[in-house]
Amino acid sequence: MQKDDILRLFHDPNLLPSEKQILLSNIAVQAASLGFPCYVVGGFVRDLLLRRPVNDLDVIVEGDAIQLGKALVKKFGGKLTRHDAFHTAIWRLPSTFDLRPSTLDLITARKETYERPGALPTVTPATIDDDLLRRDFTINAMAVRLDGDHFGELLDPLDGRSDLEQGRIRVLHPRSFVDDPTRIFRAVRYEGRYSFAIELSTLERIDPESLKALSSLSGERLRHELDLILVEKNAVQILLRVASVGVLDAIHPRFPAFNPDDAEFLEMDNGLDIPADRVEMGYMLWFMQLSEDEVFSVARRLDFTNELTLSVWAAAQLKRSLPHLVESQPSVWTYALEKLPLLSIYAVYLVSREKALLDYLSIWRHIKPHTTGDDLIARGLPPGPRYGEILTRLRAAWLDGEVKDKEQELQLLDSMI
Ligand code: CTP
C-alpha cells in the first residue's frame, strides 16, 4: 500500500477524528526532535486498513518512551506516570486535547520472553521489527510510522495486509497459543467481529498443549477475555465458536453452551429504569440453568465479584422457583422478588416471558401503603415487630387489590390495631 493511501486513511475524520490526528502529529513532531522513530501499531493499523473507525491509539517508540513522555508533558502539559520496568509511560492528556479516553500509553518497542506458559512476559527494549514479531496475529503485527518524512510508511514484515484482505487470522509462530493462551480467545473474537476465518495451521495449534496452558490461566484473566467477548456485537456466535474449539471444557467441566435463542436478549433495552449491563446480562443468560453448586463453582473459577455471583445465582434460583410461584397473588410474588437484583429478574423475564415478573418490575415494586411508621407512632402503637407486620399487611392488601384507596387502607389499619 502506498504512503499516500495510508495518509488518505489517516486524514479521514470518519476513521480517525481530527482531535486524534492532531494529537498523533504532535507526538510525531516531538519524537522526531528527539530522534526517536515513532509508530502506531496493532489494532489501530488493522482497523484503519479495514476502513473501520479506529479506537485505541497504540503508540510505540524506538528509543525511550519515558523520555518522549517527559518532552510531551513539558511542551503540552498534563501528567506522566512512569513504569520504568516496562519502559512505558501513561500520559494524562491536558484538557486542551479534549479526548476520551483522556490518557495515552507511550510504549518503548520491546521484546518479550515467557518464563513458562501462561505467565506474564519479561520485557526488554528492542527494535520495532522485534516488537511486531512478538505479537499475536499477522493482522495485528503492522505499524505505520509517524515521525518526520516517514509519516505514513507501512511496516508489514509478516504480510499482515494480505491476511487482512483474505480475512485470515494467522499466528506468527507455532507456540504462540502456548506462550499466551488468551490469544485463543482473541482469534475467535476477531473471527466473529470481522467475519474472518482462523487459518488452518493456526486452528490446529488450538491443541491439547495450548488448551492445557489455557486451563492454568487465572480466573481474572479468563473473565477479562469472556467480558471482551460479551461486549462484541456477535457475542453469542463467538461464544459458540469458543465452545466448539474446546476452550470451555478446558476452563471448567460444567460450562454450558450459550443458548443461541437467547442472543437477542443481549441487545435488549429494558426501558424500565433498571441499569443495563450487557456483560452481567450475558453471564446471567449463559449460566441461569446451572444448579446452585454449579453457579458457585463457575463463579469461583472465573473470579466473579460477589455482586456478579449474586446476580447469576439469583437468576438461576428464580428460574428454578418459577413453577412454584405461578398462580401466586401479586403480594407473594413481590415478597419473593424483593431481595433479588432487578437485572436478574429481568433476565428471567426475558427467557420465561412470565408476566408477573414484568408486573413486578414495572408496577408492583413501586406500590407502598400510605401509612408509615410515623403514623403508627402517632396512633400510640408501641414500637416493635408489629410495625413491620402491619405495614407488610397493608402493602399486600394494595398489591392484591384488597384495598383500592386511602380510606379502605385506613379501615384495614383500624381493624388491625
Ligand atoms: N497483543 C498480542 N497478544 C495479546 C494481546 C495483545 O500480541 N495477548 C498485541 C496485538 O498486536 C494487539 C495489541 O497488542 O493488536 C494491542 O492489544 P489490544 O488493545 O488488546 O488489542 P487491539 O488490537 O486493540 O484489538 P481490540 O480491537 O480487540 O481491542
PDB file of N, CA and C in Angstrom, residues 318-359:
ATOM      1  N   LEU A 318     -34.322 -18.012  40.768  1.00  0.00           N
ATOM      2  CA  LEU A 318     -35.649 -17.551  40.387  1.00  0.00           C
ATOM      3  C   LEU A 318     -36.209 -18.429  39.260  1.00  0.00           C
ATOM      4  N   LYS A 319     -35.355 -18.722  38.296  1.00  0.00           N
ATOM      5  CA  LYS A 319     -35.828 -19.545  37.166  1.00  0.00           C
ATOM      6  C   LYS A 319     -36.328 -20.890  37.692  1.00  0.00           C
ATOM      7  N   ARG A 320     -35.570 -21.440  38.653  1.00  0.00           N
ATOM      8  CA  ARG A 320     -35.964 -22.740  39.214  1.00  0.00           C
ATOM      9  C   ARG A 320     -37.267 -22.652  39.994  1.00  0.00           C
ATOM     10  N   SER A 321     -37.480 -21.495  40.662  1.00  0.00           N
ATOM     11  CA  SER A 321     -38.681 -21.451  41.517  1.00  0.00           C
ATOM     12  C   SER A 321     -39.929 -20.957  40.778  1.00  0.00           C
ATOM     13  N   LEU A 322     -39.801 -20.586  39.499  1.00  0.00           N
ATOM     14  CA  LEU A 322     -40.987 -20.094  38.769  1.00  0.00           C
ATOM     15  C   LEU A 322     -42.189 -21.028  38.860  1.00  0.00           C
ATOM     16  N   PRO A 323     -41.992 -22.350  38.655  1.00  0.00           N
ATOM     17  CA  PRO A 323     -43.169 -23.237  38.694  1.00  0.00           C
ATOM     18  C   PRO A 323     -43.921 -23.153  40.025  1.00  0.00           C
ATOM     19  N   HIS A 324     -43.209 -22.860  41.128  1.00  0.00           N
ATOM     20  CA  HIS A 324     -43.900 -22.772  42.422  1.00  0.00           C
ATOM     21  C   HIS A 324     -44.619 -21.441  42.594  1.00  0.00           C
ATOM     22  N   LEU A 325     -44.199 -20.454  41.816  1.00  0.00           N
ATOM     23  CA  LEU A 325     -44.770 -19.118  42.023  1.00  0.00           C
ATOM     24  C   LEU A 325     -45.957 -18.811  41.105  1.00  0.00           C
ATOM     25  N   VAL A 326     -45.996 -19.490  39.945  1.00  0.00           N
ATOM     26  CA  VAL A 326     -47.119 -19.178  39.026  1.00  0.00           C
ATOM     27  C   VAL A 326     -48.418 -19.337  39.798  1.00  0.00           C
ATOM     28  N   GLU A 327     -49.399 -18.512  39.420  1.00  0.00           N
ATOM     29  CA  GLU A 327     -50.705 -18.541  40.096  1.00  0.00           C
ATOM     30  C   GLU A 327     -50.666 -17.859  41.464  1.00  0.00           C
ATOM     31  N   SER A 328     -49.513 -17.410  41.924  1.00  0.00           N
ATOM     32  CA  SER A 328     -49.488 -16.742  43.238  1.00  0.00           C
ATOM     33  C   SER A 328     -50.106 -15.349  43.133  1.00  0.00           C
ATOM     34  N   GLN A 329     -50.497 -14.840  44.270  1.00  0.00           N
ATOM     35  CA  GLN A 329     -51.003 -13.470  44.363  1.00  0.00           C
ATOM     36  C   GLN A 329     -49.836 -12.499  44.152  1.00  0.00           C
ATOM     37  N   PRO A 330     -50.110 -11.274  43.667  1.00  0.00           N
ATOM     38  CA  PRO A 330     -49.035 -10.290  43.482  1.00  0.00           C
ATOM     39  C   PRO A 330     -48.184 -10.078  44.737  1.00  0.00           C
ATOM     40  N   SER A 331     -48.829 -10.140  45.916  1.00  0.00           N
ATOM     41  CA  SER A 331     -48.032  -9.891  47.137  1.00  0.00           C
ATOM     42  C   SER A 331     -47.013 -11.004  47.349  1.00  0.00           C
ATOM     43  N   VAL A 332     -47.382 -12.216  46.990  1.00  0.00           N
ATOM     44  CA  VAL A 332     -46.442 -13.339  47.169  1.00  0.00           C
ATOM     45  C   VAL A 332     -45.263 -13.168  46.213  1.00  0.00           C
ATOM     46  N   TRP A 333     -45.587 -12.838  44.978  1.00  0.00           N
ATOM     47  CA  TRP A 333     -44.518 -12.560  44.009  1.00  0.00           C
ATOM     48  C   TRP A 333     -43.603 -11.451  44.541  1.00  0.00           C
ATOM     49  N   THR A 334     -44.226 -10.385  44.982  1.00  0.00           N
ATOM     50  CA  THR A 334     -43.437  -9.211  45.374  1.00  0.00           C
ATOM     51  C   THR A 334     -42.488  -9.553  46.511  1.00  0.00           C
ATOM     52  N   TYR A 335     -42.978 -10.270  47.516  1.00  0.00           N
ATOM     53  CA  TYR A 335     -42.094 -10.574  48.647  1.00  0.00           C
ATOM     54  C   TYR A 335     -41.020 -11.584  48.248  1.00  0.00           C
ATOM     55  N   ALA A 336     -41.331 -12.425  47.256  1.00  0.00           N
ATOM     56  CA  ALA A 336     -40.302 -13.373  46.794  1.00  0.00           C
ATOM     57  C   ALA A 336     -39.223 -12.659  45.974  1.00  0.00           C
ATOM     58  N   LEU A 337     -39.638 -11.617  45.250  1.00  0.00           N
ATOM     59  CA  LEU A 337     -38.697 -10.982  44.312  1.00  0.00           C
ATOM     60  C   LEU A 337     -37.908  -9.842  44.938  1.00  0.00           C
ATOM     61  N   GLU A 338     -38.441  -9.332  46.044  1.00  0.00           N
ATOM     62  CA  GLU A 338     -37.930  -8.070  46.558  1.00  0.00           C
ATOM     63  C   GLU A 338     -36.432  -8.048  46.865  1.00  0.00           C
ATOM     64  N   LYS A 339     -35.892  -9.204  47.253  1.00  0.00           N
ATOM     65  CA  LYS A 339     -34.484  -9.189  47.654  1.00  0.00           C
ATOM     66  C   LYS A 339     -33.553  -9.512  46.480  1.00  0.00           C
ATOM     67  N   LEU A 340     -34.125  -9.738  45.312  1.00  0.00           N
ATOM     68  CA  LEU A 340     -33.282 -10.150  44.178  1.00  0.00           C
ATOM     69  C   LEU A 340     -32.875  -8.937  43.327  1.00  0.00           C
ATOM     70  N   PRO A 341     -31.692  -8.986  42.717  1.00  0.00           N
ATOM     71  CA  PRO A 341     -31.289  -7.867  41.849  1.00  0.00           C
ATOM     72  C   PRO A 341     -32.274  -7.702  40.690  1.00  0.00           C
ATOM     73  N   LEU A 342     -32.603  -6.453  40.369  1.00  0.00           N
ATOM     74  CA  LEU A 342     -33.615  -6.197  39.340  1.00  0.00           C
ATOM     75  C   LEU A 342     -33.216  -6.791  37.993  1.00  0.00           C
ATOM     76  N   LEU A 343     -31.917  -6.687  37.666  1.00  0.00           N
ATOM     77  CA  LEU A 343     -31.498  -7.202  36.356  1.00  0.00           C
ATOM     78  C   LEU A 343     -31.637  -8.728  36.282  1.00  0.00           C
ATOM     79  N   SER A 344     -31.495  -9.410  37.430  1.00  0.00           N
ATOM     80  CA  SER A 344     -31.686 -10.873  37.431  1.00  0.00           C
ATOM     81  C   SER A 344     -33.142 -11.187  37.117  1.00  0.00           C
ATOM     82  N   ILE A 345     -34.045 -10.415  37.711  1.00  0.00           N
ATOM     83  CA  ILE A 345     -35.473 -10.649  37.466  1.00  0.00           C
ATOM     84  C   ILE A 345     -35.793 -10.396  35.993  1.00  0.00           C
ATOM     85  N   TYR A 346     -35.197  -9.320  35.475  1.00  0.00           N
ATOM     86  CA  TYR A 346     -35.454  -9.001  34.066  1.00  0.00           C
ATOM     87  C   TYR A 346     -34.920 -10.108  33.156  1.00  0.00           C
ATOM     88  N   ALA A 347     -33.756 -10.654  33.505  1.00  0.00           N
ATOM     89  CA  ALA A 347     -33.176 -11.732  32.684  1.00  0.00           C
ATOM     90  C   ALA A 347     -34.120 -12.941  32.672  1.00  0.00           C
ATOM     91  N   VAL A 348     -34.658 -13.276  33.828  1.00  0.00           N
ATOM     92  CA  VAL A 348     -35.566 -14.426  33.888  1.00  0.00           C
ATOM     93  C   VAL A 348     -36.863 -14.109  33.139  1.00  0.00           C
ATOM     94  N   TYR A 349     -37.291 -12.869  33.207  1.00  0.00           N
ATOM     95  CA  TYR A 349     -38.481 -12.486  32.432  1.00  0.00           C
ATOM     96  C   TYR A 349     -38.233 -12.729  30.934  1.00  0.00           C
ATOM     97  N   LEU A 350     -37.047 -12.302  30.475  1.00  0.00           N
ATOM     98  CA  LEU A 350     -36.758 -12.431  29.041  1.00  0.00           C
ATOM     99  C   LEU A 350     -36.837 -13.886  28.573  1.00  0.00           C
ATOM    100  N   VAL A 351     -36.294 -14.787  29.386  1.00  0.00           N
ATOM    101  CA  VAL A 351     -36.286 -16.188  28.922  1.00  0.00           C
ATOM    102  C   VAL A 351     -37.610 -16.905  29.193  1.00  0.00           C
ATOM    103  N   SER A 352     -38.396 -16.401  30.159  1.00  0.00           N
ATOM    104  CA  SER A 352     -39.631 -17.128  30.510  1.00  0.00           C
ATOM    105  C   SER A 352     -40.901 -16.435  30.017  1.00  0.00           C
ATOM    106  N   ARG A 353     -40.799 -15.104  29.803  1.00  0.00           N
ATOM    107  CA  ARG A 353     -41.966 -14.287  29.453  1.00  0.00           C
ATOM    108  C   ARG A 353     -43.070 -14.393  30.505  1.00  0.00           C
ATOM    109  N   GLU A 354     -42.695 -14.662  31.757  1.00  0.00           N
ATOM    110  CA  GLU A 354     -43.661 -14.728  32.852  1.00  0.00           C
ATOM    111  C   GLU A 354     -44.130 -13.302  33.169  1.00  0.00           C
ATOM    112  N   LYS A 355     -45.411 -13.045  32.925  1.00  0.00           N
ATOM    113  CA  LYS A 355     -45.924 -11.680  33.012  1.00  0.00           C
ATOM    114  C   LYS A 355     -45.774 -11.083  34.412  1.00  0.00           C
ATOM    115  N   ALA A 356     -45.899 -11.942  35.428  1.00  0.00           N
ATOM    116  CA  ALA A 356     -45.806 -11.434  36.799  1.00  0.00           C
ATOM    117  C   ALA A 356     -44.451 -10.755  37.040  1.00  0.00           C
ATOM    118  N   LEU A 357     -43.416 -11.239  36.386  1.00  0.00           N
ATOM    119  CA  LEU A 357     -42.092 -10.637  36.592  1.00  0.00           C
ATOM    120  C   LEU A 357     -42.061  -9.215  36.040  1.00  0.00           C
ATOM    121  N   LEU A 358     -42.701  -9.044  34.888  1.00  0.00           N
ATOM    122  CA  LEU A 358     -42.751  -7.702  34.304  1.00  0.00           C
ATOM    123  C   LEU A 358     -43.639  -6.793  35.146  1.00  0.00           C
ATOM    124  N   ASP A 359     -44.749  -7.322  35.641  1.00  0.00           N
ATOM    125  CA  ASP A 359     -45.640  -6.533  36.506  1.00  0.00           C
ATOM    126  C   ASP A 359     -44.883  -6.094  37.755  1.00  0.00           C
TER     127      ASP A 359
END
